[in-house]
Coordinates of C-alpha atoms and ligand atoms in Angstrom, one line a residue:
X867 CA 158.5 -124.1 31.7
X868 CA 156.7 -122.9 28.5
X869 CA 156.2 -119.6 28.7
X870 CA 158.3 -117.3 26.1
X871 CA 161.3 -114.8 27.0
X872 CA 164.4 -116.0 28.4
X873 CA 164.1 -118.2 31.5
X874 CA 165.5 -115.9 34.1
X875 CA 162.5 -113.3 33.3
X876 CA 159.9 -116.0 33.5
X877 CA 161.8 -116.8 37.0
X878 CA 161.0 -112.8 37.8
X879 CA 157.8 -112.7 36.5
X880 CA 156.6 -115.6 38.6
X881 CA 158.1 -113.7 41.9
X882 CA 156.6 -110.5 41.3
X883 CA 153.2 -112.1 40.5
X884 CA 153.1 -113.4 44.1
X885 CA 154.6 -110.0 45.6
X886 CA 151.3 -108.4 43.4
X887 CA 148.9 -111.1 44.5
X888 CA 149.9 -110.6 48.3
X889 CA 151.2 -114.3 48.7
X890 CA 154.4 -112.5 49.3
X891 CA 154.1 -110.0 51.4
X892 CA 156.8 -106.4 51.8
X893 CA 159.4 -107.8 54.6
X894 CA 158.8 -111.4 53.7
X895 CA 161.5 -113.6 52.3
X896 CA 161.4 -114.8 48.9
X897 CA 161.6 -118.9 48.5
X898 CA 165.1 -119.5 48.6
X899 CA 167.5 -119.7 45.3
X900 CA 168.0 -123.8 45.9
X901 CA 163.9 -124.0 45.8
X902 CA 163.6 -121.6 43.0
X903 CA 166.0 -123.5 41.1
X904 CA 164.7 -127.2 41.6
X905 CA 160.9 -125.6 41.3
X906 CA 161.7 -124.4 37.9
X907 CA 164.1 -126.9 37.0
X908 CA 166.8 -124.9 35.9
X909 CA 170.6 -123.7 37.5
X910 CA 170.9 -121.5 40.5
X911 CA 173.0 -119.0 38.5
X912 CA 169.3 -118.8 36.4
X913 CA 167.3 -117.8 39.7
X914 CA 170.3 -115.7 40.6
X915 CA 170.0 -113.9 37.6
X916 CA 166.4 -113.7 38.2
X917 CA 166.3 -112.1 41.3
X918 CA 169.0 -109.7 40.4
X919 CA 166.5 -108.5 37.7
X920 CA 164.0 -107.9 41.0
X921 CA 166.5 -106.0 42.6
X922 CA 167.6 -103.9 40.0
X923 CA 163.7 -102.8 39.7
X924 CA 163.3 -102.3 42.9
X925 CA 161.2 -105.4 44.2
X926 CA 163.6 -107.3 46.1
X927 CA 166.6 -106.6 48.2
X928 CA 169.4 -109.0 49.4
X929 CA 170.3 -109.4 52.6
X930 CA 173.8 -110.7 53.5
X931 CA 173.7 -114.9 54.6
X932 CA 170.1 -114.6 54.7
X933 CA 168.6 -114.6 51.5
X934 CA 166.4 -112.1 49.2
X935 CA 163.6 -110.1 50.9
X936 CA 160.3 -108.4 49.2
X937 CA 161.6 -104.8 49.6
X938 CA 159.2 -103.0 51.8
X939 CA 157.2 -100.1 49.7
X940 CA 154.2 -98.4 50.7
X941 CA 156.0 -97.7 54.0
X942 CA 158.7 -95.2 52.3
X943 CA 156.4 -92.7 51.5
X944 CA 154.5 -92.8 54.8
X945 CA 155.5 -89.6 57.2
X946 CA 157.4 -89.4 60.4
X947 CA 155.2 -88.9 63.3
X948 CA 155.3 -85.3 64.4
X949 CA 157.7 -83.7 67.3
X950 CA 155.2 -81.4 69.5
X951 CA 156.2 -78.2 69.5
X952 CA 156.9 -76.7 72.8
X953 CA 157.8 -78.2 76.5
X954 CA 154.5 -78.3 78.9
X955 CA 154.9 -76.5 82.1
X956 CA 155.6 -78.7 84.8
X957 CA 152.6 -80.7 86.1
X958 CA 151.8 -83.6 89.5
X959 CA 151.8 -87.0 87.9
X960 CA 148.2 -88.0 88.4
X961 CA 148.2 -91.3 86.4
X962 CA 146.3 -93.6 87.9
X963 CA 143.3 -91.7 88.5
X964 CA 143.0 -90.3 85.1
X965 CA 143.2 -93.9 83.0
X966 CA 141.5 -96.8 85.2
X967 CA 141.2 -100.1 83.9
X968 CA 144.1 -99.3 81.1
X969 CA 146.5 -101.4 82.4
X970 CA 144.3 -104.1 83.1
X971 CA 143.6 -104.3 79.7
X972 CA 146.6 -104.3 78.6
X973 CA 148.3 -107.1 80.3
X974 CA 145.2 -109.0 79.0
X975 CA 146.4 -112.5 77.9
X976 CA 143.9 -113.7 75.6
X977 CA 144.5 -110.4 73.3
X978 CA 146.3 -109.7 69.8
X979 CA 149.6 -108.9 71.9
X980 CA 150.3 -105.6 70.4
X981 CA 149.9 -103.3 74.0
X982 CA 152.8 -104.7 76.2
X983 CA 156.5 -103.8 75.7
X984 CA 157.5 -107.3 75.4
X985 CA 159.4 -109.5 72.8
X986 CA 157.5 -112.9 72.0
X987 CA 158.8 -115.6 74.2
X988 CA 158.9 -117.6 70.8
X989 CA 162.0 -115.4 70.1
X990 CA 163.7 -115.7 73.7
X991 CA 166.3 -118.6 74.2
X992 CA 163.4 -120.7 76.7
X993 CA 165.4 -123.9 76.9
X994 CA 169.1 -122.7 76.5
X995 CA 168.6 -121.1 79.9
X996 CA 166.6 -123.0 81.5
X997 CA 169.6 -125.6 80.7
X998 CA 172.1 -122.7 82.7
X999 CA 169.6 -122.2 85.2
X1000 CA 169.4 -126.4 86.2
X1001 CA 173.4 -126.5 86.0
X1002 CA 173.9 -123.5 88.0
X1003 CA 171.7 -124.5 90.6
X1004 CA 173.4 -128.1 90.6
X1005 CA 176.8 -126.4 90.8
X1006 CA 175.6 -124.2 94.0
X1007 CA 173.5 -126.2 95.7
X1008 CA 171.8 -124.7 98.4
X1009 CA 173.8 -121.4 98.3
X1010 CA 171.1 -120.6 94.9
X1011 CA 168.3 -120.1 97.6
X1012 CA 169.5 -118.1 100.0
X1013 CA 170.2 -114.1 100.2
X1014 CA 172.6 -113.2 97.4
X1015 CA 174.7 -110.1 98.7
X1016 CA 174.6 -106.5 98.1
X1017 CA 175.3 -105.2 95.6
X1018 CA 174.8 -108.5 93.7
X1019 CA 175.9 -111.9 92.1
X1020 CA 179.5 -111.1 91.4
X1021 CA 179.5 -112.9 87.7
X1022 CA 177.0 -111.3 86.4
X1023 CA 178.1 -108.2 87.8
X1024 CA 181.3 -108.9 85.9
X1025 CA 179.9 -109.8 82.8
X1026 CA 177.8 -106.5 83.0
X1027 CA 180.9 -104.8 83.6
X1028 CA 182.6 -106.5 80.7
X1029 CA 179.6 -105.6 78.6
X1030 CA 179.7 -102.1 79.3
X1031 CA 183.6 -101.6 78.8
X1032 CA 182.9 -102.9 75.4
X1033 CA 180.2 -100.4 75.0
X1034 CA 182.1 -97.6 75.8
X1035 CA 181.6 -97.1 79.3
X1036 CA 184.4 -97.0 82.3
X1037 CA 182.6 -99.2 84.7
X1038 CA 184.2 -101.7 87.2
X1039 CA 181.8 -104.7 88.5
X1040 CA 182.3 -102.9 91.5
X1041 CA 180.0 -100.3 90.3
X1042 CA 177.0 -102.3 88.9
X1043 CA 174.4 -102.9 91.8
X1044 CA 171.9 -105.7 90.4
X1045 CA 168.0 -105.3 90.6
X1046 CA 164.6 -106.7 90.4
X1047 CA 164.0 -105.5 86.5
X1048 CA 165.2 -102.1 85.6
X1049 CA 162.2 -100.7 87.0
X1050 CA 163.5 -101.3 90.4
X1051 CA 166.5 -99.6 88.5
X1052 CA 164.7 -96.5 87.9
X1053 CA 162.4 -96.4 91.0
X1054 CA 165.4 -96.6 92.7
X1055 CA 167.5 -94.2 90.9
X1056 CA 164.4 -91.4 91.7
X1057 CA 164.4 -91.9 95.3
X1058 CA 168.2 -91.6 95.7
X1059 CA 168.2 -88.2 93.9
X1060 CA 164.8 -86.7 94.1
X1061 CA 161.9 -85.4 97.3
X1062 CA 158.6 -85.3 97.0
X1063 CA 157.3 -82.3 95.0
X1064 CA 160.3 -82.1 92.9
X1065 CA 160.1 -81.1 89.5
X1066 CA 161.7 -84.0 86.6
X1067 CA 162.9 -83.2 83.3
X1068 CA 160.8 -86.5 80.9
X1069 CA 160.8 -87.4 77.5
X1070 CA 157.6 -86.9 75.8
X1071 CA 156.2 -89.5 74.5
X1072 CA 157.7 -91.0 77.8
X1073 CA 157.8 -94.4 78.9
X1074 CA 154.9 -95.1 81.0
X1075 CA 156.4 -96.8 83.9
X1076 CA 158.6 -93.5 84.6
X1077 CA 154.8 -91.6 85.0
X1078 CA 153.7 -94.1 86.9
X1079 CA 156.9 -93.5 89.6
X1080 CA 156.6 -90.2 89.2
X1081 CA 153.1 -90.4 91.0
X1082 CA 154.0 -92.9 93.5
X1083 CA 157.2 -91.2 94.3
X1084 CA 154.8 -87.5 94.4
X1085 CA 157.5 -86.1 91.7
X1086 CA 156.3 -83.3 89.1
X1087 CA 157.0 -83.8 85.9
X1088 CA 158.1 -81.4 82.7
X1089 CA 157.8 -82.9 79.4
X1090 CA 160.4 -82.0 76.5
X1091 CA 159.2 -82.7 73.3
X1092 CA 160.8 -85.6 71.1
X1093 CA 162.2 -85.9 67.4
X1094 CA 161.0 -89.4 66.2
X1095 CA 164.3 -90.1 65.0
X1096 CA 166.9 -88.1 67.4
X1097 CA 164.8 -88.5 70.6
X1098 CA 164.6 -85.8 73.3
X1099 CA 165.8 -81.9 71.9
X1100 CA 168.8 -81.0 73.4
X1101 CA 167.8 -77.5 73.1
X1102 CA 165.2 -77.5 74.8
X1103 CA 166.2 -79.4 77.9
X1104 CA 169.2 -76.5 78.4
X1105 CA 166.1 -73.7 78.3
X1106 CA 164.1 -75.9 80.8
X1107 CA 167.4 -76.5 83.0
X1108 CA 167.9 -73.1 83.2
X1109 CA 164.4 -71.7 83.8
X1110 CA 163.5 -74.6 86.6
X1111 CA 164.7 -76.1 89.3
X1112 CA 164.9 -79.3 88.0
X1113 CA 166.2 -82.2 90.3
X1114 CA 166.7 -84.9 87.5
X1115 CA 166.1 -86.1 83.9
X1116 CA 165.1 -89.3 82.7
X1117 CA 166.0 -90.1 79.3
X1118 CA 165.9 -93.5 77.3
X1119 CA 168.5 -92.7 74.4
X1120 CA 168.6 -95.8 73.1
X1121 CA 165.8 -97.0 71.1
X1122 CA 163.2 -95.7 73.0
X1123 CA 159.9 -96.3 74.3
X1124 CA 157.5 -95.5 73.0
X1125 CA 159.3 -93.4 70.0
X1126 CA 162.0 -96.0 69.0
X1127 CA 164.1 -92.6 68.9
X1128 CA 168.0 -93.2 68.6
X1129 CA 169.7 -90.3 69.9
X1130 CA 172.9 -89.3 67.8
X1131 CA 176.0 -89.4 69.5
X1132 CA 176.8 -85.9 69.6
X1133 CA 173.6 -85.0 71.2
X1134 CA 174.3 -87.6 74.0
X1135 CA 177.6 -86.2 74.7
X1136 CA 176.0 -82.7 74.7
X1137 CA 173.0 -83.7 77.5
X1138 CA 175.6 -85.2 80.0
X1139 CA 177.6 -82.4 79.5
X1140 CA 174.4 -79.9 80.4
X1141 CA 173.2 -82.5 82.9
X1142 CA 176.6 -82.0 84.7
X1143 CA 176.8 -78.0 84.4
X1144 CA 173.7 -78.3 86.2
X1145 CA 174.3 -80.5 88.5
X1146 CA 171.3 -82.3 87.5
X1147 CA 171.6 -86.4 88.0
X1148 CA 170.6 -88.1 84.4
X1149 CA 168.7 -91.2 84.9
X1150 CA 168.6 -93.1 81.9
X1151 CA 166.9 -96.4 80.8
X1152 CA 168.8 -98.2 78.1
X1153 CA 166.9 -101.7 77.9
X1154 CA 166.7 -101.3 74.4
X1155 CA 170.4 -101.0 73.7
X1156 CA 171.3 -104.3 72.6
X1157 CA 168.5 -104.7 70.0
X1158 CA 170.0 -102.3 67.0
X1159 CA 168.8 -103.7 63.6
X1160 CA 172.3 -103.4 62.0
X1161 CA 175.5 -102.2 63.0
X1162 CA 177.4 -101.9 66.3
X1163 CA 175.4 -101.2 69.6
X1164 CA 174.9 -97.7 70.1
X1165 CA 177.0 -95.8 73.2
X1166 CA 175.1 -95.5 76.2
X1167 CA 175.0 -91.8 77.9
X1168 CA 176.7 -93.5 80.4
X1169 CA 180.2 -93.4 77.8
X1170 CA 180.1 -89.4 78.5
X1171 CA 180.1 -89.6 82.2
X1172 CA 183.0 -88.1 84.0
X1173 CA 181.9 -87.2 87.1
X1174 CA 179.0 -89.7 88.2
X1175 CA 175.8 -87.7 87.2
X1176 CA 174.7 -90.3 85.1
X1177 CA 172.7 -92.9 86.9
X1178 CA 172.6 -95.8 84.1
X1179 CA 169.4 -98.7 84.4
X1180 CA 169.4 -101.7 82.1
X1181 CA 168.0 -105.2 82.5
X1182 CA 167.3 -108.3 80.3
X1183 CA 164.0 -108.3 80.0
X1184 CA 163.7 -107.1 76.4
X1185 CA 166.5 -109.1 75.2
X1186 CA 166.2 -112.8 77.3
X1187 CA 163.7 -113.4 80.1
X1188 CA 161.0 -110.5 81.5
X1189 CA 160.0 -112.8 84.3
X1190 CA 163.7 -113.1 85.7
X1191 CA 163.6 -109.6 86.7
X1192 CA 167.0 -109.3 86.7
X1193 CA 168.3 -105.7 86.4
X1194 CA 170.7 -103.0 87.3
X1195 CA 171.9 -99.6 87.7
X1196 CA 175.6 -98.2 87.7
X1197 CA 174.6 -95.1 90.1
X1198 CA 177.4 -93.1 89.7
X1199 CA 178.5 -91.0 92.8
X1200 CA 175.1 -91.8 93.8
X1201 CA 175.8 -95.7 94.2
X1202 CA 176.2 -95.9 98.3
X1203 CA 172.3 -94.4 98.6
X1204 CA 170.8 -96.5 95.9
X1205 CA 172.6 -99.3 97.6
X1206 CA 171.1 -98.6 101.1
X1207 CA 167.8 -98.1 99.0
X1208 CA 168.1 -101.2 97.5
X1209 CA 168.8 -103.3 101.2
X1210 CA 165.3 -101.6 102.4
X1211 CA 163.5 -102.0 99.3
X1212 CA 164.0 -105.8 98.6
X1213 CA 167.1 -106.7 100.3
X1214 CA 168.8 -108.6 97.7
X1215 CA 167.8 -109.6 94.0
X1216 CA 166.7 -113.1 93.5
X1217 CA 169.9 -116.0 92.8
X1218 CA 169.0 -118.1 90.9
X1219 CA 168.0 -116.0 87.9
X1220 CA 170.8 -114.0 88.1
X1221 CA 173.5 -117.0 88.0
X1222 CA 171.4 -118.4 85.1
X1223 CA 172.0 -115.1 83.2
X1224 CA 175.7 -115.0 84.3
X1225 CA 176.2 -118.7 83.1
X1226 CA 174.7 -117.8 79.6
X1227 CA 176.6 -114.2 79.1
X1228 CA 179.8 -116.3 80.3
X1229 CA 179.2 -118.9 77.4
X1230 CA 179.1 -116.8 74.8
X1231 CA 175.1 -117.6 74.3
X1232 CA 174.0 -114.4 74.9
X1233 CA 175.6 -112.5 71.7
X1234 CA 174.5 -115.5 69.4
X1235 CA 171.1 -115.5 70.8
X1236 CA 171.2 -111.4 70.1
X1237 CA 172.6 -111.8 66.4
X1238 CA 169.0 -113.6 65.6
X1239 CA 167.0 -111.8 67.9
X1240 CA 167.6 -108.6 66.0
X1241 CA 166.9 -110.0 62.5
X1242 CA 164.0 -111.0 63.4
X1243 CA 162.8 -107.5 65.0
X1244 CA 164.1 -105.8 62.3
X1245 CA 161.9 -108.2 59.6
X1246 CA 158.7 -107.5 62.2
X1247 CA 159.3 -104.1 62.5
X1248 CA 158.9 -103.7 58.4
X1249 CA 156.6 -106.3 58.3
X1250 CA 154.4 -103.8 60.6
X1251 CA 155.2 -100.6 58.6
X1252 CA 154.3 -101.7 55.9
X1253 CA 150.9 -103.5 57.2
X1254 CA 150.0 -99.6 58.6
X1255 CA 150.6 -98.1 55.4
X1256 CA 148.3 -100.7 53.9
X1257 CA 145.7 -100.6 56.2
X1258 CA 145.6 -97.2 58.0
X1259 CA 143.8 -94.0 56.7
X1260 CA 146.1 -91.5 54.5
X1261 CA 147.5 -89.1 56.6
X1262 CA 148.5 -91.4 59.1
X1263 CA 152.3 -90.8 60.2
X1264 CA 155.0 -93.8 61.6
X1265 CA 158.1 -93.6 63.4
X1266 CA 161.0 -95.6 61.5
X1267 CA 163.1 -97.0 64.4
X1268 CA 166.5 -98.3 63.8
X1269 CA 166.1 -100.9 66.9
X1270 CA 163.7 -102.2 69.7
X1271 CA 160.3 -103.2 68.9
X1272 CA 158.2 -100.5 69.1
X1273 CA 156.2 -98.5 66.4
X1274 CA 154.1 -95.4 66.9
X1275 CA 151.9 -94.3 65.1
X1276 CA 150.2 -90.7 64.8
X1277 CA 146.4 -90.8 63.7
X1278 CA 145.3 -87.9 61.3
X1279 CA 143.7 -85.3 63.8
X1280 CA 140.2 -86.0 62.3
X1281 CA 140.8 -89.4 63.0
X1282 CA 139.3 -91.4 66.4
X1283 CA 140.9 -90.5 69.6
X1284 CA 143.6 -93.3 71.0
X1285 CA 141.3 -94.0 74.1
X1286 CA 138.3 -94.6 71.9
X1287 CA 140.1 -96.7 69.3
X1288 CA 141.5 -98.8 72.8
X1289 CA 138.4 -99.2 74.3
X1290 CA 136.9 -100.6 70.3
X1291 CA 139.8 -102.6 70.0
X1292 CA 139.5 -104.5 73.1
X1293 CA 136.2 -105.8 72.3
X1294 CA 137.5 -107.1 69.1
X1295 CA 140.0 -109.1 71.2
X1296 CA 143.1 -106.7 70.0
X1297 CA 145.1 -104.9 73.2
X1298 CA 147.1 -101.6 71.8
X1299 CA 148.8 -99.0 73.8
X1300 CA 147.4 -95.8 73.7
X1301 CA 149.0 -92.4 73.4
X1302 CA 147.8 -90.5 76.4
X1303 CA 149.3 -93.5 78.8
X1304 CA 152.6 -91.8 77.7
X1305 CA 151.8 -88.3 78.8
X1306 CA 151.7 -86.2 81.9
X1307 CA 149.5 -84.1 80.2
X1308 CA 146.7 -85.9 78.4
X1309 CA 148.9 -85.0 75.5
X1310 CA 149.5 -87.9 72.2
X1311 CA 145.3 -88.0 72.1
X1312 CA 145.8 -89.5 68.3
X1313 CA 148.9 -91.3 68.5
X1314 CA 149.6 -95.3 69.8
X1315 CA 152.2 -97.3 70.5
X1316 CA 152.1 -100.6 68.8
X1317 CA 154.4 -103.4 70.0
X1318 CA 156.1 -105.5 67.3
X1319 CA 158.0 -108.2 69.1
X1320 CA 155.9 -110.9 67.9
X1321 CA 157.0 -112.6 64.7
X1322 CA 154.4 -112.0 61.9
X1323 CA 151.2 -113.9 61.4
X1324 CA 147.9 -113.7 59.7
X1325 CA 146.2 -112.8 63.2
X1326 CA 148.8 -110.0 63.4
X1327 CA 148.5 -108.6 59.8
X1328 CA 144.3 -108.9 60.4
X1329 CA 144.5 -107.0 64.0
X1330 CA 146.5 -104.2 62.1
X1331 CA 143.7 -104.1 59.4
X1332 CA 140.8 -104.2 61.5
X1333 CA 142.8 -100.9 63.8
X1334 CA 142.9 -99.6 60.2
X1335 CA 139.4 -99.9 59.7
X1336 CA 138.6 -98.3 62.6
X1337 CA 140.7 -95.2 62.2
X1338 CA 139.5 -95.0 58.8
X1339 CA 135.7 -95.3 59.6
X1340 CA 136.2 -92.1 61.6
X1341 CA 138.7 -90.2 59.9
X1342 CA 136.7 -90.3 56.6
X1343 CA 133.1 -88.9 58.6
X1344 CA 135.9 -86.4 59.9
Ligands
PLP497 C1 162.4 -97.7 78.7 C2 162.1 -98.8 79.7 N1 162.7 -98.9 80.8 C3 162.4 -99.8 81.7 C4 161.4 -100.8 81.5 C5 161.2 -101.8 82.6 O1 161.9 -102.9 82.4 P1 161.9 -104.2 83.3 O2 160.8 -105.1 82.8 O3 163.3 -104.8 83.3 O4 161.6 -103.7 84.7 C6 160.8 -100.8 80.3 C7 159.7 -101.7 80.0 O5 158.9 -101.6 79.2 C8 161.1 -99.8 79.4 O6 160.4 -99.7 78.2

């Protein structure tokens, strides 16, 4: 080194230069202390010192057995997407009349991934289960291909069961039916509590694929308006319940889709609670559960349940293997219907999948996979944050999710509309969800839904910047 000042601050100087120059990006790790320390040629308690000088200013944090991270910073002064301010009336669930050709472009293959719900299969445990899938099925020889019972494959009904004890819930195996996804969790969930031409309660933003039921199934739905951060208002689900006939809600309270909304745990108490004065039967969706950036898994609303009106679905396709389809639902006092649903629906969920899963929950693999699973959403999720508050016009507003993968993102109103900005997007090879997909009511016309499960990457940060440029071209002709 020959630059003056004391080595540790030409150490600092050197790091920030690359966080200024954009070689080091907000989110991003900084080179580790051992590389530092041979790069520079001088003790680790130098570059220690070095990057405590960062962190004191502001520019780096440390993050326990991992290392120092660029702290993220345009992102902290962007806004919270905004809650909409009163419930819709209660409206027939026209969806796929009203957005052809969506979907199909969506599941596009050869897109930027950011549309689909889905982690990057570079993150999920590929060979790890296929290893438990080839010992199971040596292990049960031909008993892996044939029917697997009602109401499932007793081990990994156990090690759901185990799961949710540990989560807070009282649930025996007994209790868990097993499904094809937890959409076949939910579709069956409606049709065991709900007739055509019923009214149901929704979140909104709400998750698609509950819309897209809703129509099949002829069901009404009534949007309640969602806090970014809390997730569905209370409040305002009592005032519907009392002024409708409602017969059921849907919630995701976990992590939701397509908010990343994290209800606190006083407000789930207080929704089974109403659900039950009612009488109502609360479906919810908590696929998302296992993915919290820090901490301890958050309760499911299936902890408050005394009395069976909660009607918990789950799966692992956000956390291990979408293409398993291997789901569930704990139905409550609602569990003999679903399970006669279930037998005429598909008969039985597939075997071999499900003893694959079983064999890795039982091995302990499953909780090690999800310890560096999360870090790495968590990193993507800032990494994305910050990459919209780069590239995205000012006025633009972000939901800050504690867990999942999912970011949305509200467009200034003088911005493009979420159809248009799909449909411009697409022919520049990048597939985004848009935010009238998530309403019953053509509501969300400025917002999207951006998924982040894929780790970041030049293409990713230049998708974001090029959906930037297109809000921005717009938004500043106004
Ligand atoms: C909230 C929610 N529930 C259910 C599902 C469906 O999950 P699966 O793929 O297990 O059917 C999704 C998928 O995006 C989701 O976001």
């Amino acid at each position: 080194m020959d630059a003056d000042g004391p080595l540790y601050e030409q150490i600092a100087g050197h790091v920030a230069g690359l966080v200024e120059a954009g070689a080091l990006r907000p989110g991003g790790r900084v080179p580790s202390v051992r590389k530092l320390s041979r790069q520079f040629e001088v003790s680790t308690n130098t570059v220690l010192q070095a990057l405590s000088t960062l962190e004191a200013r502001g520019l780096v944090e440390a993050r326990p057995r991992s290392g120092f991270y660029v702290r993220p910073r345009a992102a902290a002064d962007i806004e919270l997407p905004r809650t909409q301010a009163r419930p819709a009336g209660s409206v027939r669930v026209a969806f796929g009349d009203r957005v052809p050709g969506l979907f199909r472009a969506m599941r596009e293959v050869s897109m930027v991934p950011l549309a689909a719900a889905c982690p990057s299969p570079a993150l999920l445990p590929f060979a790890r289960l296929s290893a438990a899938a080839v010992r199971v099925a040596r292990v049960s020889g031909p008993m892996a291909i044939t029917y697997d019972p009602l109401p499932g494959y007793p081990a990994l009904r156990r090690e759901i069961a185990r799961r949710l004890v540990a989560a807070g819930c009282a649930i025996s195996p007994a209790q868990v039916i097993t499904t094809v996804g937890a959409v076949e969790a939910l579709h069956l969930s409606l049709r065991a509590v709900t007739n055509p031409g019923d009214t149901v309660l929704v979140e909104s933003p709400c998750y698609f694929g509950v819309l897209q039921l809703l129509s099949t199934l002829s069901l009404r739905a009534a949007e309640i308006p969602c806090d970014s951060s809390t997730g569905i208002r209370v409040g305002l689900v009592e005032k519907a319940l009392r002024r409708r006939n409602v017969r059921a809600c849907v919630v995701v309270a976990n992590f939701s889709n397509p908010l990343g909304a994290l209800m606190p745990v006083e407000e789930k108490r207080a929704l089974v609670k109403l659900c039950r004065q009612h009488e109502v039967p609360l479906i919810e969706s908590d696929v998302y559960g296992d993915l919290p950036f820090e901490g301890e898994r958050p309760v499911p609303l299936k902890a408050f349940d005394r009395d069976g009106w909660v009607l918990h679905c789950s799966s692992f396709s956000k956390t291990l293997a979408p293409s398993y389809r291997v789901g569930w639902v704990c139905a409550g006092r609602f569990q003999a219907r679903v399970e006669e649903l279930k037998f005429t629906q598909t008969v039985a969920t597939p075997t071999l999948p499900q003893a694959a899963i079983a064999e890795f929950l039982v091995s302990g693999s499953y909780d090690r996979h999800l310890r560096s699973l999360r870090g790495s959403l968590r990193n993507q999720i800032l990494q994305l944050r910050e990459a919209v508050a780069r590239h995205f016009p000012p006025g633009t507003r972000v939901s800050a999710p504690a867990g999942g993968f999912l970011l949305w993102v509200e467009l200034p109103e003088t911005s493009i509309d979420a159809l248009e900005l799909q449909r411009r997007a697409l022919r520049l090879g990048i597939s985004i969800a848009p935010g009238p997909i998530f309403s019953a009511s053509e509501g969300h016309r400025h917002c999207l839904r951006i998924n982040g499960g894929y780790p970041w990457s030049d293409i990713i940060e230049g998708a974001i910047q090029t959906l930037g440029r297109l809000a921005t071209a717009r938004a500043a002709r106004g």
